[in-house]
mmCIF file of C-alpha atoms in Angstrom:
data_model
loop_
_atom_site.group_PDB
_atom_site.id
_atom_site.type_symbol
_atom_site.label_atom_id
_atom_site.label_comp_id
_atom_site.label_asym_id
_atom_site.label_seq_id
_atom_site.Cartn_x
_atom_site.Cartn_y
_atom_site.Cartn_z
ATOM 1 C CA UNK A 1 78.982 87.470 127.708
ATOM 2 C CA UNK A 2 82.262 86.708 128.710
ATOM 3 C CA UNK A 3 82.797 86.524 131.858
ATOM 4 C CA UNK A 4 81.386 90.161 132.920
ATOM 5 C CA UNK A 5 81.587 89.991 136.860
ATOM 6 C CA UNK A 6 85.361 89.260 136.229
ATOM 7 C CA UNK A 7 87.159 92.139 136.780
ATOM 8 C CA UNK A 8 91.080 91.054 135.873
ATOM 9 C CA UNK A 9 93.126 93.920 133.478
ATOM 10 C CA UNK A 10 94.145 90.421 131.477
ATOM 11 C CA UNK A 11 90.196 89.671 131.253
ATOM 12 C CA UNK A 12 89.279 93.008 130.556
ATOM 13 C CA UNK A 13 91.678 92.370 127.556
ATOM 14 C CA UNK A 14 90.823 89.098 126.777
ATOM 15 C CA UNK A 15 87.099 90.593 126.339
ATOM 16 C CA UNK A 16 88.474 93.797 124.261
ATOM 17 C CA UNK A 17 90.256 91.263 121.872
ATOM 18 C CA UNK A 18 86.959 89.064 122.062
ATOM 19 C CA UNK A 19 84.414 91.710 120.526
ATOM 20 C CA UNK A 20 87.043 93.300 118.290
ATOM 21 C CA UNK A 21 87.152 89.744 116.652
ATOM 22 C CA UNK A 22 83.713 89.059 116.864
ATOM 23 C CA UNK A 23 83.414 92.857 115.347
ATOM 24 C CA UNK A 24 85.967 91.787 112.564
ATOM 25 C CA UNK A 25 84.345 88.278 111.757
ATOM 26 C CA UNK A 26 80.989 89.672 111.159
ATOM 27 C CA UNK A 27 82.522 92.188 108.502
ATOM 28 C CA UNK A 28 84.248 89.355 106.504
ATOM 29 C CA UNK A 29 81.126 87.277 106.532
ATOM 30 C CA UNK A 30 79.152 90.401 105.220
ATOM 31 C CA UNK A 31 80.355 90.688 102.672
ATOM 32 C CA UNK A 32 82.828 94.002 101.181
ATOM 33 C CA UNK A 33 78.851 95.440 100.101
ATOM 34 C CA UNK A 34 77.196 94.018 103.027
ATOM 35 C CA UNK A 35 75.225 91.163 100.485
ATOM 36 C CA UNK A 36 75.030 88.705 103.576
ATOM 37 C CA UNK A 37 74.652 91.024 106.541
ATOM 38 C CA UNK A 38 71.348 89.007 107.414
ATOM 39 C CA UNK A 39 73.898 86.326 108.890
ATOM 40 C CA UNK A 40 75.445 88.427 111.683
ATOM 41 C CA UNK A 41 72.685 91.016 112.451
ATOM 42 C CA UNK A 42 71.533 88.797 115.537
ATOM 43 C CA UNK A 43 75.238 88.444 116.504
ATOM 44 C CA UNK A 44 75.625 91.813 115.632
ATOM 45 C CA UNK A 45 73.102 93.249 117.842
ATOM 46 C CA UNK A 46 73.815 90.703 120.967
ATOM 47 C CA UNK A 47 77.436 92.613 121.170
ATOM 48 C CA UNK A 48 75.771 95.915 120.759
ATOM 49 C CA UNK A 49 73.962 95.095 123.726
ATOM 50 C CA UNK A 50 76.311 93.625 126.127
ATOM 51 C CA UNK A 51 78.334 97.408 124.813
ATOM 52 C CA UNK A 52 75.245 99.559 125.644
ATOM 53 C CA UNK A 53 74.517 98.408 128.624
ATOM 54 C CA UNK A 54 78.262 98.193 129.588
ATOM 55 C CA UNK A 55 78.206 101.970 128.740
ATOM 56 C CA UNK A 56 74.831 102.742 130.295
ATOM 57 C CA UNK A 57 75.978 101.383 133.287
ATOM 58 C CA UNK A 58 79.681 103.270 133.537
ATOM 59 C CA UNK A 59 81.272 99.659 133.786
ATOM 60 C CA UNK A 60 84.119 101.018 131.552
ATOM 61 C CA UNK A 61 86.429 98.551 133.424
ATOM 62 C CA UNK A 62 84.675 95.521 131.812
ATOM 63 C CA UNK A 63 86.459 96.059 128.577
ATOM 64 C CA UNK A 64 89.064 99.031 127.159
ATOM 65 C CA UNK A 65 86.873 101.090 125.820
ATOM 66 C CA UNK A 66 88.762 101.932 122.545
ATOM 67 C CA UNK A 67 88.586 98.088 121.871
ATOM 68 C CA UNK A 68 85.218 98.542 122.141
ATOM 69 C CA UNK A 69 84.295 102.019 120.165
ATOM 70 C CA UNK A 70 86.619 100.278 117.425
ATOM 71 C CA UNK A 71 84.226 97.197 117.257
ATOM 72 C CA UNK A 72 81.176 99.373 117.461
ATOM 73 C CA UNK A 73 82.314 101.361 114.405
ATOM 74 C CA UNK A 74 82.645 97.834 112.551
ATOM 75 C CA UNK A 75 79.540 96.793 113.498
ATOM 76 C CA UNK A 76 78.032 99.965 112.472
ATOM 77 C CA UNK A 77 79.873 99.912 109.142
ATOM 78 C CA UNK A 78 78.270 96.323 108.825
ATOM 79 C CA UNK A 79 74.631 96.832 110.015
ATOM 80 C CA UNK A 80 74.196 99.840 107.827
ATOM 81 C CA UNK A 81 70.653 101.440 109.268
ATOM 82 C CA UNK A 82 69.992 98.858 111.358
ATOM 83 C CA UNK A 83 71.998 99.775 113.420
ATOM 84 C CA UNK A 84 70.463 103.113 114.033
ATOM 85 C CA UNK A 85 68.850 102.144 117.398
ATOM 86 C CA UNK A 86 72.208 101.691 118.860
ATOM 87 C CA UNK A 87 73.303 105.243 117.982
ATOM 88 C CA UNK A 88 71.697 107.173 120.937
ATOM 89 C CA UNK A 89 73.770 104.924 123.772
ATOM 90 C CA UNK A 90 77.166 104.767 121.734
ATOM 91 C CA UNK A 91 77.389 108.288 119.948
ATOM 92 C CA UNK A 92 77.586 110.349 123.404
ATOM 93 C CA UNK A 93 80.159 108.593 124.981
ATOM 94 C CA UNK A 94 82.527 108.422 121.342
ATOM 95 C CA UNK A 95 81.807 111.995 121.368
ATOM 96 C CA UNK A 96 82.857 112.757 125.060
ATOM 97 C CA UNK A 97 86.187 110.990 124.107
ATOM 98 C CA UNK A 98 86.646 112.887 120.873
ATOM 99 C CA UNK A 99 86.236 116.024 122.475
ATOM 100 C CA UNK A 100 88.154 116.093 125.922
ATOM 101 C CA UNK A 101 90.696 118.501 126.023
ATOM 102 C CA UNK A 102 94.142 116.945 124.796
ATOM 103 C CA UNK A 103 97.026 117.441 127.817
ATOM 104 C CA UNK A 104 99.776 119.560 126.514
ATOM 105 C CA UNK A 105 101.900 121.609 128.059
ATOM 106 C CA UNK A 106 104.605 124.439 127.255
ATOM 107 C CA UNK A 107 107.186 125.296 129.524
ATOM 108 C CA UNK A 108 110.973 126.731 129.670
ATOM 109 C CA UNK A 109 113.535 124.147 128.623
ATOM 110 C CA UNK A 110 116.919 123.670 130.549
ATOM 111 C CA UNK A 111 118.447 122.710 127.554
ATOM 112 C CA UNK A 112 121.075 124.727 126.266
ATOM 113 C CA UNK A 113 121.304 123.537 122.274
ATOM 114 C CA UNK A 114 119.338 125.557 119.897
ATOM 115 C CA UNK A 115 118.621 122.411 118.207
ATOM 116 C CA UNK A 116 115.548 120.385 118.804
ATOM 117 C CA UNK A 117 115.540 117.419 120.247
ATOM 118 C CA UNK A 118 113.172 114.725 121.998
ATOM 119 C CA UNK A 119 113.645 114.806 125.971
ATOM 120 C CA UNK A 120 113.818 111.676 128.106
ATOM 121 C CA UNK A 121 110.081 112.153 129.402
ATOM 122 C CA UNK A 122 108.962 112.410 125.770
ATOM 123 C CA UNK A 123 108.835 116.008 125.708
ATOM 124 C CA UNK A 124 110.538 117.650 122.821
ATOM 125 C CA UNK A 125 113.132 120.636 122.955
ATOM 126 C CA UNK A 126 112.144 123.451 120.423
ATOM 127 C CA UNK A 127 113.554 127.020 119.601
ATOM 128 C CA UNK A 128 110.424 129.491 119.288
ATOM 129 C CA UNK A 129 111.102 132.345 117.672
ATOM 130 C CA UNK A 130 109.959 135.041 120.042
ATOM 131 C CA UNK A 131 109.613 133.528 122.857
ATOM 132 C CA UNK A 132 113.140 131.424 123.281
ATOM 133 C CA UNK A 133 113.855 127.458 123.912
ATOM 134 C CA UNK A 134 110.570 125.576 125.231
ATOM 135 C CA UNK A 135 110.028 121.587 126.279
ATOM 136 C CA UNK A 136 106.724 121.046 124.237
ATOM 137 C CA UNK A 137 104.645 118.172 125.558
ATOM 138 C CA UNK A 138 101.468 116.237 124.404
ATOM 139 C CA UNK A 139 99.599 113.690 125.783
ATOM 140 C CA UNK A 140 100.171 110.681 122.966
ATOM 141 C CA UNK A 141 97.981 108.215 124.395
ATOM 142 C CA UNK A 142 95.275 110.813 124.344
ATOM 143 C CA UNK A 143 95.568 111.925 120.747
ATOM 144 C CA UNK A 144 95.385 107.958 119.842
ATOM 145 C CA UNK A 145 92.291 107.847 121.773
ATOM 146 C CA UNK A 146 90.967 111.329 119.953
ATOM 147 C CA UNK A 147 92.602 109.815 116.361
ATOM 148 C CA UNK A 148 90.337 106.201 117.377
ATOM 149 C CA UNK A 149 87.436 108.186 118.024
ATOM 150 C CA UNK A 150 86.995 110.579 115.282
ATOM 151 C CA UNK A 151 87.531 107.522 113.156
ATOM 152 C CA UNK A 152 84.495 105.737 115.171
ATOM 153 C CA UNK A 153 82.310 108.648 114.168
ATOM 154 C CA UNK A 154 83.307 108.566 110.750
ATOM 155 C CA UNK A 155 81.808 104.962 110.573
ATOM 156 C CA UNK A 156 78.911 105.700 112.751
ATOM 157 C CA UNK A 157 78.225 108.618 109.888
ATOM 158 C CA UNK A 158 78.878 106.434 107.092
ATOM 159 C CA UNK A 159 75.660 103.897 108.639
#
């Protein structure tokens, strides 16, 4: 609940950081086999609200939304099958995110070494055989996103 009609990038982060906490603290109190999970289920499911309806409601601006797939996937490490209810708002939008397509592109390269190398723009410089020099580029912000949530829906399988 903090602060959600504030709509600063340094309160957006300051309520990313806030639930990934509150998403870490509930795992070390817990328990590693989930003995005391009795003592942050209410907590537990407060967050998952304030993230469903954050999601429901396409306010994706409220908090970065890998910040906030992370801490679901804690939570639903934590919660075990209680946390099944959740499932039907979070699982559509982790898997829209897995499976975007990933922005790469292939094009001719001006450079002139047969070596490869990594452009200025992040781009790398690679000899193909067959089809000559070409400036790979991928989108690594995306593919962090992708990594972050495959690794959410590994934890959401695991509950």
């Amino acid at each position: 609940k903090a602060c959600p009609n504030m709509r600063t990038h340094e309160m957006a982060m300051l309520r990313g950081a806030a639930i990934e906490a509150a998403s870490i603290v509930g795992q070390a109190v817990a328990g590693p086999d989930g003995e005391q999970v009795s003592l942050y289920a209410n907590d537990a499911s407060e967050i998952m609200e304030f993230a469903t309806s954050l999601l429901s409601s396409g306010q994706t601006d409220v908090v970065p939304i890998d910040q906030l797939f992370a801490a679901c996937a804690r939570i639903a490490a934590v919660m075990g099958s209680q946390y099944v209810p959740f499932m039907p708002s979070i699982l559509p939008h982790i898997l829209k995110r897995a499976i975007e397509k990933l922005e790469v592109s292939i094009t001719d390269s001006e450079d002139s070494s047969n070596k490869s190398n990594e452009d200025d723009d992040g781009g790398y410089s690679i000899n193909i055989p067959g089809m000559g020099l070409k400036k790979i580029k991928i989108s690594t912000t995306q593919l962090e996103e992708k990594a972050n949530s495959a690794r959410a829906i590994y934890e959401h399988a695991r509950s």
